Amino acid sequence: MPSIQQLPPSVVNKIAAGEVIERPASVVKELVENSLDAGATRIDVSVEQGGLEAIRVVDNGCGIAPGELNLAVASHATSKLRVADDLFRVQTLGFRGEALASIAEVSRVTLRSRTAAAEAGAELEVVAGQAAPIAPCGCAAGTAIEVRNLFFNTPVRRKFMRSVSTEMGHVTEALTRLALAHPQVHFSLRHNQRSLYELPPCDNPLARIAHFFGRELADALLWLESRDGDVRLSGYVGHPSQSRPNNRMQYLFLNGRSIRDRSLGHALAEAYRGLLLTGRCPVSFLSLELPPELVDVNVHPTKLEVRFQDGGRLYSQLLGTLRTKFLTTDLTHRLDAATAEGREAGAAHDAQRAAQLRSELVDWAKGQMADWQAPAGAANDQAANGQAAPAHQTRFEVPLPPAAAAPLRLTPLVGSAAAINGGHAGNGSGMAPHPIPASVSRAAGALQIHNRYLVAETADGVAVIDQHALHERILYEQLRERVLAGALEAQHLLVPEPVDLCASDAAAVLEERELLAKLGIKVEPFGGDTVLVSSYPAMLAGSSPVEILRALVERLTSGGRAPDRRDLLDELLHSLACRAAIKAGDPLSPEEVAALIEQRHLAQDSHHCPHGRPTELVFTREDLDRQFKRT
Ligand code: ADP
Ligand code: MG
């Protein structure tokens, strides 16, 4: 083995450069962060050939004194930290003192800077880490850095660069993140002499969002804000109609720094569960502000990932804030027939109506919480003993059609646990029908059309409802509450049925036996790849237990990678709800229509079926008036 040697600084810097500077976009990020740390209020970025040729960043920040220019490009030299403890309360975007040194090691850098107090500026040129003597120069107060021929002396790196347009895409993305996090700073971006963005300062990120992603998206964002101790969460999330096929439109900022965090990403997905189609991702622009000592930003050279002292608490705060937001927001799809003027005219009325709706929904949500917190056993016992239901149950109970007249297939949706059991004594519910906000329950004169849609008059217009989607949603919510409170009622088979499966399906079924039991399905191994089904969910009376199991197996194994427990349970509940719900094409009696309409607000979010399709479309009276040119 050769002897151990200290590496020369140029090699150390090249290694560091490999970590910090991956591509032109990393240079843009590091230089702009320096400008922000220098207190700049205006930052102009211009780029040639996707940054492979040249990157120029000019700012009006505090500037660098001529005597310190050499230090600025030296490695581990920074004005942002003094002592080790400072590392645990970093307030600036930079602190490692290696960006400029790294960049200068792998390119040709020209640095011009002048502090406000100095009469003249100074210029420093560095080529592949070799600095020329400092020369005086004339320049505006602030700093201008030009980086040319990136990676010219590290050909292996250079080979990894993609096309000009790909690299420019990364540059734009980097600038987008910085500009979204610092709306009060004026930014501009030019590519090959062409202006791409000119972003005047503003005090709200919404204008920036509209600038980058368009008005339509900006108009469909919901503002949210919450505080937990020293932690403030604020920002915008997208209406479910604005979902995306991947999570690239999820921006998260921590004290002005764009970061990625898997756990918080998960909280976001969790909050939108059931509101989006499977495989779709929400849009978000969220900011966290917290005391720097509660987070370690020094875990990743590019500081993209951080470590929170109490990540679990942040997770809960984000999830809780989003859930409250969704509970108190009317997420109904409104058909956007409005013209711009029409929208303005309707705005005042909408605001008033939204406020009213919100207060009703808050009351309703409180009622739900109360139900939720009531000891789960209490209501069950009463139901089992045939005693009267508690007061809140009767108060909000939906009037039932006479038992005899109620057709069997609608029993799952009409109220009480006993009805859901098809007459069995309830054992797992604890689930009272929820109070209904007065204005939204008033849906008079509903009728069924084409055996698949229900049309109902609402307080301010007309709702068109997908009968299958709505029923599925109601059932899903009911089933979920029950499973969370215990298990679904099971119907035992007199003679257990053997089901032949393929080896992997049989293994999956037996592995998830416990979960299936919660749904009322009991399975046992029966030798080879055969399993024995001894019970099935009572709500699916009339279906073949074998078919039910096969449908669930499909869900169990469709995910590819092992899904998490809750996702899996959700999948299975969707499957059950979908099977049990009335279908498109099923004719309904007027009583059945009325029962469905009456219950559309029992579900927590009845606007979407569990697969994320909307359950209803609302045409407001203004929409109709406008369409008929009555305004
Ligand atoms: P860090 O940002 O981690 O301190 P850098 O290598 O990025 O390390 O920068 C080194 C130092 O150079 C900074 O600490 C700062 O003092 C100075 N500097 C860099 N860019 C600017 C700028 N645009 N304006 C003022 N000072 C700057
Ligand atoms: Mg820096």
XYZ file of C-alpha atoms and ligand atoms in Angstrom:
659
model
C 0.000 0.000 0.000
C 1.417 3.495 -0.892
C 2.199 5.906 1.977
C -0.473 8.300 3.316
C -0.203 11.890 2.056
C -2.006 15.160 2.721
C -3.930 16.140 -0.436
C -2.961 19.455 -2.059
C -5.652 22.194 -1.792
C -6.452 22.045 -5.504
C -7.419 18.384 -5.203
C -9.420 19.071 -2.036
C -11.283 21.847 -3.855
C -11.986 19.642 -6.857
C -13.438 17.014 -4.559
C -15.562 19.650 -2.827
C -16.582 21.032 -6.208
C -17.824 17.578 -7.144
C -20.191 17.673 -4.194
C -21.414 21.242 -4.391
C -21.238 22.046 -8.089
C -22.994 19.451 -10.131
C -24.030 21.524 -13.126
C -24.550 25.156 -14.202
C -27.720 25.377 -12.119
C -25.672 24.726 -8.949
C -23.448 27.700 -9.796
C -26.511 29.904 -10.229
C -27.888 28.715 -6.914
C -24.660 29.330 -4.991
C -24.032 32.748 -6.519
C -27.593 33.971 -6.006
C -27.564 32.694 -2.418
C -24.419 34.732 -1.818
C -26.164 37.785 -3.249
C -29.149 37.232 -0.965
C -26.850 36.804 2.036
C -25.201 40.077 1.029
C -28.572 41.799 1.421
C -29.128 42.487 -2.277
C -32.519 43.869 -3.303
C -31.864 43.316 -6.979
C -30.206 40.297 -8.587
C -29.695 39.930 -12.346
C -28.723 36.564 -13.748
C -27.674 36.020 -17.331
C -26.595 32.793 -18.852
C -25.040 31.670 -22.168
C -25.685 28.215 -23.604
C -27.511 26.862 -20.597
C -24.675 28.120 -18.386
C -22.069 25.849 -19.992
C -20.543 28.860 -21.722
C -21.060 31.605 -19.146
C -23.036 32.546 -16.048
C -23.195 36.116 -14.799
C -24.748 37.197 -11.515
C -24.860 40.886 -10.653
C -26.182 42.159 -7.326
C -26.497 45.420 -5.405
C -25.556 43.843 -2.072
C -22.955 44.884 0.492
C -19.975 44.110 -1.742
C -16.569 42.728 -0.771
C -13.660 44.896 0.387
C -10.630 44.660 -1.980
C -8.518 43.197 0.815
C -10.936 40.292 1.202
C -11.386 39.322 -2.428
C -8.729 36.632 -2.213
C -10.335 35.193 0.885
C -13.730 35.052 -0.813
C -12.410 32.503 -3.296
C -10.290 30.631 -0.734
C -11.737 27.379 0.595
C -13.265 27.318 4.066
C -13.245 31.103 4.164
C -16.549 32.698 5.100
C -17.873 35.847 6.700
C -20.957 33.975 7.951
C -19.613 31.836 10.765
C -17.164 32.716 13.482
C -17.236 29.922 16.055
C -18.377 26.311 15.975
C -21.561 27.113 17.862
C -22.687 29.365 15.010
C -23.180 26.170 13.031
C -26.185 25.417 15.190
C -27.911 28.727 14.540
C -27.284 29.399 10.884
C -29.259 32.429 9.711
C -27.682 32.776 6.279
C -28.055 30.650 3.169
C -24.289 29.993 3.004
C -21.884 29.138 5.805
C -19.496 26.500 4.524
C -17.192 28.901 2.720
C -16.554 26.518 -0.118
C -18.836 27.534 -2.993
C -16.692 30.237 -4.566
C -13.522 28.203 -4.035
C -15.141 25.171 -5.657
C -16.483 27.136 -8.600
C -13.154 28.895 -9.145
C -11.357 25.545 -9.139
C -13.314 24.218 -12.130
C -13.881 27.321 -14.309
C -12.660 30.806 -15.187
C -14.044 33.317 -12.710
C -14.020 37.084 -12.828
C -15.121 38.754 -9.622
C -15.780 42.487 -9.445
C -16.973 44.086 -6.286
C -17.315 47.392 -4.505
C -18.606 48.163 -1.039
C -20.819 51.233 -0.686
C -18.109 53.046 1.287
C -15.278 52.386 -1.190
C -14.536 54.860 -3.985
C -13.482 52.265 -6.510
C -14.072 48.606 -7.020
C -11.586 45.773 -7.306
C -11.351 42.907 -9.743
C -9.996 39.403 -9.284
C -9.543 36.737 -11.928
C -9.155 33.090 -11.059
C -8.542 30.354 -13.632
C -8.789 26.776 -12.421
C -7.988 27.876 -8.890
C -5.033 30.110 -9.890
C -5.679 33.723 -8.862
C -4.166 36.678 -10.751
C -3.230 39.839 -8.815
C -6.123 42.063 -7.766
C -6.651 45.095 -9.987
C -8.736 48.211 -9.347
C -11.775 48.650 -11.552
C -14.796 50.878 -11.907
C -18.064 49.225 -10.952
C -21.378 49.887 -9.224
C -21.723 49.129 -5.507
C -22.343 45.442 -5.135
C -20.841 42.356 -6.676
C -20.668 40.995 -10.212
C -19.391 37.477 -10.766
C -18.854 35.860 -14.127
C -18.191 32.140 -14.455
C -17.025 30.882 -17.862
C -16.249 27.423 -19.299
C -17.516 25.444 -16.360
C -15.674 22.111 -15.895
C -13.200 22.989 -18.693
C -10.430 21.369 -16.629
C -12.463 18.378 -15.437
C -13.407 16.745 -18.750
C -15.128 13.803 -17.067
C -17.567 16.186 -15.407
C -18.052 18.129 -18.571
C -19.105 14.932 -20.339
C -21.990 14.532 -17.913
C -23.538 17.805 -19.019
C -26.750 17.446 -20.975
C -28.161 19.522 -23.798
C -28.327 23.301 -23.529
C -32.087 23.170 -23.066
C -31.877 20.575 -20.292
C -29.239 22.563 -18.422
C -31.254 25.732 -18.938
C -34.266 23.931 -17.508
C -32.293 23.257 -14.342
C -31.094 26.850 -14.195
C -34.655 28.118 -14.499
C -35.821 25.725 -11.803
C -33.049 26.886 -9.459
C -33.942 30.523 -10.031
C -37.646 29.780 -9.616
C -37.037 28.321 -6.171
C -34.908 31.260 -5.091
C -37.349 33.830 -6.449
C -40.361 32.126 -4.834
C -38.611 32.122 -1.480
C -37.620 35.804 -1.756
C -40.476 37.720 -3.340
C -39.222 41.019 -1.909
C -36.116 40.856 -4.118
C -36.119 41.975 -7.761
C -34.852 39.157 -10.010
C -34.212 38.888 -13.707
C -33.074 35.979 -15.845
C -31.689 36.163 -19.396
C -30.615 33.338 -21.664
C -28.451 33.989 -24.737
C -29.327 37.715 -24.567
C -33.057 36.998 -24.361
C -35.046 37.999 -21.306
C -36.860 35.051 -19.724
C -38.060 36.580 -16.465
C -38.306 40.073 -15.103
C -39.677 39.832 -11.582
C -40.296 43.090 -9.760
C -40.340 42.892 -5.968
C -43.645 42.033 -4.298
C -44.653 41.285 -0.731
C -46.552 38.108 -1.482
C -45.328 34.960 -3.248
C -48.667 34.661 -5.070
C -47.632 37.161 -7.725
C -44.444 35.169 -8.277
C -46.394 31.930 -8.491
C -48.675 33.474 -11.113
C -45.622 34.729 -12.986
C -43.975 31.318 -13.125
C -46.979 29.014 -13.373
C -49.840 31.099 -14.704
C -52.919 32.824 -13.331
C -55.125 29.776 -13.532
C -53.029 27.868 -11.044
C -52.562 30.892 -8.805
C -56.350 31.384 -8.704
C -56.882 27.798 -7.607
C -54.620 27.959 -4.568
C -55.771 27.904 -0.967
C -53.939 29.969 1.600
C -53.100 28.352 4.897
C -51.268 29.394 7.995
C -50.647 27.930 11.415
C -48.373 28.333 14.373
C -47.157 25.733 16.812
C -44.891 27.257 19.444
C -42.029 28.913 17.580
C -42.879 27.226 14.305
C -44.883 29.080 11.682
C -46.233 27.278 8.666
C -47.726 29.294 5.837
C -48.261 29.210 2.127
C -50.508 27.906 -0.587
C -51.758 24.495 -1.584
C -53.589 23.614 -4.759
C -57.271 22.898 -5.091
C -57.582 19.167 -5.846
C -58.480 20.016 -9.450
C -54.889 21.235 -9.912
C -53.135 17.924 -9.308
C -49.981 16.901 -11.180
C -48.602 13.529 -12.318
C -45.498 13.898 -10.110
C -44.402 15.846 -7.052
C -42.291 18.395 -8.871
C -44.788 21.142 -8.150
C -44.318 20.787 -4.425
C -42.207 23.614 -3.120
C -41.065 23.696 0.455
C -39.075 26.516 1.974
C -37.360 26.546 5.308
C -36.307 29.974 6.540
C -35.977 31.152 2.930
C -34.141 28.046 1.743
C -35.689 25.601 -0.690
C -35.500 22.114 0.777
C -36.755 18.598 0.196
C -38.208 16.577 3.007
C -39.670 13.130 2.541
C -41.595 13.120 5.756
C -43.333 16.427 5.066
C -43.978 15.286 1.502
C -45.706 12.300 2.986
C -47.846 14.472 5.271
C -48.951 16.405 2.220
C -49.908 13.257 0.321
C -51.720 11.969 3.388
C -53.790 15.134 3.673
C -54.929 14.816 0.056
C -55.737 11.147 0.389
C -59.090 10.538 -1.239
C -59.193 13.981 -2.815
C -56.977 13.104 -5.762
C -57.031 10.332 -8.310
C -54.592 7.554 -7.510
C -51.156 8.473 -8.821
C -51.817 12.218 -8.890
C -49.856 14.609 -6.674
C -50.923 17.850 -5.052
C -49.417 21.253 -5.789
C -47.946 23.194 -2.873
C -45.894 26.246 -2.017
C -45.243 26.038 1.693
C -42.936 27.950 3.969
C -41.681 26.988 7.381
C -40.180 29.553 9.665
C -38.551 28.266 12.783
C -35.702 29.248 15.094
C -32.446 28.146 13.410
C -31.398 26.157 16.453
C -34.315 23.766 15.888
C -32.908 22.527 12.610
C -29.558 21.262 11.374
C -28.900 22.514 7.843
C -25.393 21.071 7.778
C -26.252 17.524 6.737
C -25.897 17.852 2.969
C -23.254 19.790 0.958
C -25.925 21.483 -1.146
C -28.118 21.970 1.959
C -31.059 20.536 0.063
C -31.877 18.223 2.923
C -32.008 19.244 6.557
C -32.601 17.529 9.852
C -35.386 18.784 12.096
C -35.084 18.446 15.834
C -38.730 17.448 16.088
C -39.776 16.168 12.684
C -42.782 14.321 14.089
C -44.288 17.491 15.444
C -43.837 19.282 12.111
C -45.473 16.346 10.376
C -48.510 16.642 12.627
C -48.650 20.391 12.246
C -48.649 20.175 8.461
C -51.160 17.343 8.325
C -53.428 18.986 10.918
C -53.343 22.375 9.210
C -54.206 20.874 5.845
C -57.005 18.723 7.197
C -58.577 21.658 9.008
C -58.286 23.670 5.823
C -60.038 21.044 3.759
C -62.748 20.527 6.361
C -63.556 24.217 6.379
C -63.348 24.792 2.644
C -65.982 24.143 0.041
C -64.026 22.061 -2.450
C -66.986 21.479 -4.751
C -66.095 21.671 -8.392
C -67.721 24.740 -9.740
C -68.107 24.797 -13.474
C -66.077 27.733 -14.542
C -68.371 29.271 -17.080
C -67.678 32.718 -15.728
C -66.061 35.441 -17.745
C -63.585 37.722 -16.011
C -66.185 40.450 -15.371
C -68.738 37.945 -14.245
C -66.249 36.549 -11.782
C -65.690 39.974 -10.313
C -69.398 40.693 -10.011
C -69.932 37.396 -8.249
C -66.943 37.783 -5.954
C -68.673 39.766 -3.219
C -71.564 37.354 -3.060
C -69.188 34.385 -3.157
C -67.188 35.773 -0.261
C -70.310 36.227 1.836
C -71.571 32.806 0.954
C -68.155 31.242 1.577
C -68.072 32.817 5.039
C -71.510 31.461 5.856
C -70.624 28.047 4.557
C -67.387 28.068 6.471
C -69.055 28.806 9.781
C -71.601 26.071 9.160
C -68.896 23.655 8.225
C -66.930 24.502 11.338
C -69.971 23.687 13.474
C -70.449 20.522 11.545
C -66.784 19.573 11.962
C -67.048 20.194 15.711
C -70.001 17.844 15.838
C -67.935 15.276 14.037
C -65.094 15.596 16.487
C -67.516 15.155 19.366
C -68.825 11.972 17.776
C -65.351 10.804 17.181
C -64.290 11.377 20.765
C -67.331 9.671 22.280
C -66.293 6.295 23.675
C -66.622 3.902 20.774
C -68.295 1.213 22.843
C -71.178 3.317 24.125
C -73.218 3.604 20.970
C -72.558 -0.013 20.063
C -73.852 -1.342 23.332
C -76.969 0.695 23.017
C -77.526 -0.507 19.512
C -76.943 -4.076 20.590
C -79.331 -3.747 23.523
C -81.918 -2.177 21.337
C -81.905 0.983 23.474
C -82.705 4.419 22.181
C -79.887 6.113 20.334
C -78.173 9.046 22.053
C -79.747 12.439 21.543
C -77.311 13.672 18.916
C -78.038 10.623 16.843
C -81.748 11.216 16.667
C -81.345 14.918 16.245
C -79.468 14.486 13.011
C -80.862 11.173 11.931
C -81.868 11.164 8.335
C -85.550 10.273 7.953
C -85.664 6.688 6.784
C -88.098 5.296 4.321
C -90.331 2.685 6.016
C -88.231 -0.428 6.629
C -90.287 -2.634 4.386
C -90.214 -0.169 1.535
C -86.469 0.392 1.776
C -84.919 -1.661 -0.992
C -82.172 -3.946 0.200
C -79.365 -2.585 -1.852
C -79.757 0.843 -0.378
C -79.691 -0.290 3.210
C -75.969 0.307 3.622
C -76.490 3.989 3.222
C -79.488 4.551 5.386
C -78.283 5.538 8.808
C -78.140 3.155 11.677
C -75.744 0.361 12.355
C -78.566 -2.139 12.441
C -79.715 -1.145 8.990
C -76.197 -1.441 7.683
C -76.015 -4.920 9.060
C -79.131 -5.853 7.232
C -80.866 -6.468 10.570
C -77.961 -7.967 12.542
C -77.295 -6.468 15.933
C -74.612 -3.848 15.293
C -71.267 -4.582 16.821
C -68.705 -2.294 15.351
C -70.126 1.050 14.608
C -70.124 3.866 17.143
C -70.786 5.883 14.073
C -73.641 8.295 14.191
C -74.916 10.047 11.102
C -73.309 13.440 11.126
C -75.070 16.739 11.507
C -75.725 18.363 8.186
C -75.075 22.040 7.549
C -78.520 23.514 7.025
C -77.923 25.352 3.761
C -76.245 22.459 2.022
C -78.767 19.845 3.031
C -81.623 21.692 1.464
C -81.687 19.927 -1.850
C -85.274 19.898 -2.920
C -86.915 18.086 -5.791
C -84.069 15.762 -6.736
C -84.564 13.525 -9.728
C -82.612 10.799 -11.446
C -81.627 11.117 -15.090
C -80.250 8.455 -17.434
C -80.289 6.070 -14.479
C -76.933 7.454 -13.421
C -77.067 11.102 -12.405
C -79.117 12.879 -9.786
C -80.070 16.477 -10.297
C -80.898 18.538 -7.242
C -81.716 22.127 -6.499
C -79.357 23.594 -3.899
C -79.502 26.814 -1.923
C -77.663 28.731 -4.642
C -77.984 26.703 -7.796
C -78.138 23.197 -9.154
C -76.026 20.143 -8.357
C -75.505 17.242 -10.738
C -74.464 14.174 -8.799
C -72.860 10.939 -9.942
C -74.959 8.360 -8.058
C -72.308 5.656 -7.973
C -69.480 8.003 -7.003
C -71.499 9.576 -4.203
C -72.740 6.319 -2.761
C -69.263 4.850 -2.956
C -67.882 7.873 -1.113
C -70.475 7.656 1.650
C -69.876 3.946 2.090
C -66.135 4.407 2.042
C -66.284 7.008 4.805
C -68.605 4.861 6.886
C -66.483 1.777 6.419
C -63.307 3.611 7.236
C -64.673 4.955 10.499
C -65.833 1.519 11.453
C -62.590 -0.181 10.653
C -60.704 2.438 12.618
C -63.041 1.806 15.553
C -62.731 -1.976 15.344
C -63.646 -4.223 12.481
C -66.404 -4.662 9.931
C -69.245 -7.027 10.667
C -68.547 -10.467 9.306
C -71.002 -12.950 7.888
C -69.859 -16.472 8.685
C -70.154 -19.182 6.084
C -71.733 -22.466 7.150
C -69.333 -24.269 4.876
C -66.004 -22.468 4.300
C -65.141 -22.066 0.635
C -61.746 -23.042 -0.790
C -60.192 -20.571 -3.240
C -57.380 -21.573 -5.576
C -54.829 -18.850 -6.101
C -51.404 -18.582 -7.675
C -48.483 -18.977 -5.266
C -47.684 -15.268 -4.893
C -51.350 -14.307 -4.413
C -51.818 -17.009 -1.804
C -48.738 -15.774 0.041
C -49.989 -12.168 -0.108
C -53.416 -13.136 1.219
C -52.000 -15.111 4.120
C -49.527 -12.380 4.920
C -52.377 -9.872 5.181
C -54.733 -12.128 7.111
C -55.060 -9.697 9.977
C -55.915 -6.807 7.739
C -58.468 -8.872 5.862
C -60.000 -9.963 9.166
C -60.582 -6.303 10.006
C -62.670 -6.148 6.852
C -64.667 -9.169 7.926
C -62.880 -11.661 5.702
C -61.383 -14.661 7.479
C -58.928 -16.785 5.514
C -56.859 -19.805 6.484
C -54.217 -21.817 4.704
C -55.654 -24.977 3.130
C -52.530 -26.585 1.730
C -50.731 -25.730 -1.512
C -51.882 -22.449 -2.978
C -55.432 -22.855 -1.765
C -56.916 -20.725 0.980
C -60.143 -21.238 2.862
C -62.603 -18.353 3.242
C -64.767 -18.724 6.322
C -66.424 -15.319 6.508
C -66.993 -12.246 4.392
C -68.184 -8.662 4.979
C -71.850 -8.681 5.956
C -72.492 -5.540 3.921
C -71.759 -7.520 0.768
C -74.498 -10.038 1.398
C -75.471 -11.552 -1.912
C -72.007 -11.348 -3.461
C -69.854 -14.397 -3.873
C -67.185 -14.599 -1.128
C -64.764 -16.037 -3.666
C -65.268 -13.078 -5.973
C -64.821 -10.646 -3.120
C -61.556 -12.271 -2.142
C -60.283 -12.302 -5.723
C -61.051 -8.619 -6.132
C -59.205 -7.841 -2.910
C -56.231 -9.958 -3.965
C -55.950 -7.828 -7.049
C -55.707 -4.741 -4.874
C -53.309 -6.420 -2.495
C -50.832 -7.241 -5.202
C -51.281 -4.415 -7.689
C -49.034 -1.898 -5.923
C -45.695 -3.337 -7.065
C -43.637 -2.372 -4.052
C -44.944 -3.106 -0.594
C -47.502 -0.384 0.123
C -47.771 1.091 3.593
C -50.448 -0.275 5.942
C -52.832 2.605 5.666
C -52.566 2.767 1.898
C -53.363 -0.897 1.723
C -56.330 -0.653 4.043
C -57.567 2.306 2.047
C -57.215 0.377 -1.182
C -59.232 -2.498 0.217
C -61.905 -0.181 1.567
C -62.191 1.489 -1.831
C -62.664 -1.904 -3.361
C -65.398 -2.873 -0.909
C -67.156 0.475 -1.171
C -67.043 0.329 -4.944
C -68.545 -3.168 -4.986
C -71.246 -2.354 -2.491
C -72.328 0.944 -4.010
C -75.204 1.292 -6.424
C -73.978 1.327 -10.012
C -74.349 3.740 -12.855
C -77.364 2.416 -14.756
C -79.270 1.272 -11.650
C -82.724 2.810 -11.661
C -83.620 4.303 -8.261
C -86.980 4.926 -6.683
C -87.803 8.495 -5.600
C -87.244 7.389 -1.983
C -83.830 6.070 -2.829
C -82.917 9.257 -4.634
C -84.052 11.244 -1.623
C -82.078 9.009 0.752
C -78.893 9.428 -1.260
C -79.271 13.176 -1.590
C -80.028 13.543 2.098
C -76.854 11.724 2.972
C -74.429 13.363 0.667
C -73.002 15.384 3.531
C -72.496 12.474 5.863
C -69.207 11.791 4.152
C -66.316 13.954 5.252
C -65.669 15.037 1.732
C -68.482 13.989 -0.478
C -67.248 16.001 -3.428
C -64.960 13.249 -4.593
C -65.381 9.518 -4.798
C -62.500 7.594 -3.176
C -60.770 7.320 -6.535
C -60.689 11.071 -6.696
C -63.337 11.615 -9.351
C -65.704 14.419 -8.431
C -69.027 13.241 -7.058
C -70.895 16.357 -7.989
C -70.770 19.410 -10.163
C -72.401 22.611 -9.047
C -73.855 25.238 -11.341
C -74.586 28.345 -9.355
C -77.594 30.408 -10.267
C -75.218 33.149 -11.355
C -73.505 30.695 -13.682
C -76.858 29.901 -15.262
C -77.940 33.531 -15.422
C -74.705 34.396 -17.110
C -75.018 31.565 -19.602
C -78.536 32.699 -20.468
C -77.309 36.295 -20.670
C -79.626 37.433 -17.926
C -77.046 39.675 -16.255
P -20.275 31.009 2.079
O -21.400 31.611 1.315
O -20.578 29.660 2.574
O -19.732 31.920 3.123
P -18.879 31.263 -0.407
O -17.686 30.570 -0.955
O -20.118 31.150 -1.181
O -19.078 30.772 1.055
O -18.523 32.796 -0.244
C -17.393 33.159 0.539
C -17.531 34.559 1.092
O -17.452 35.499 0.039
C -18.854 34.817 1.748
O -18.820 34.430 3.108
C -18.995 36.326 1.614
O -18.313 37.001 2.627
C -18.263 36.622 0.319
N -19.206 36.790 -0.810
C -19.474 35.882 -1.773
N -20.378 36.368 -2.651
C -20.688 37.612 -2.241
C -21.570 38.627 -2.728
N -22.307 38.454 -3.842
N -21.642 39.793 -2.043
C -20.897 39.974 -0.928
N -20.046 39.053 -0.421
C -19.932 37.884 -1.070
Mg -22.143 30.886 -0.447
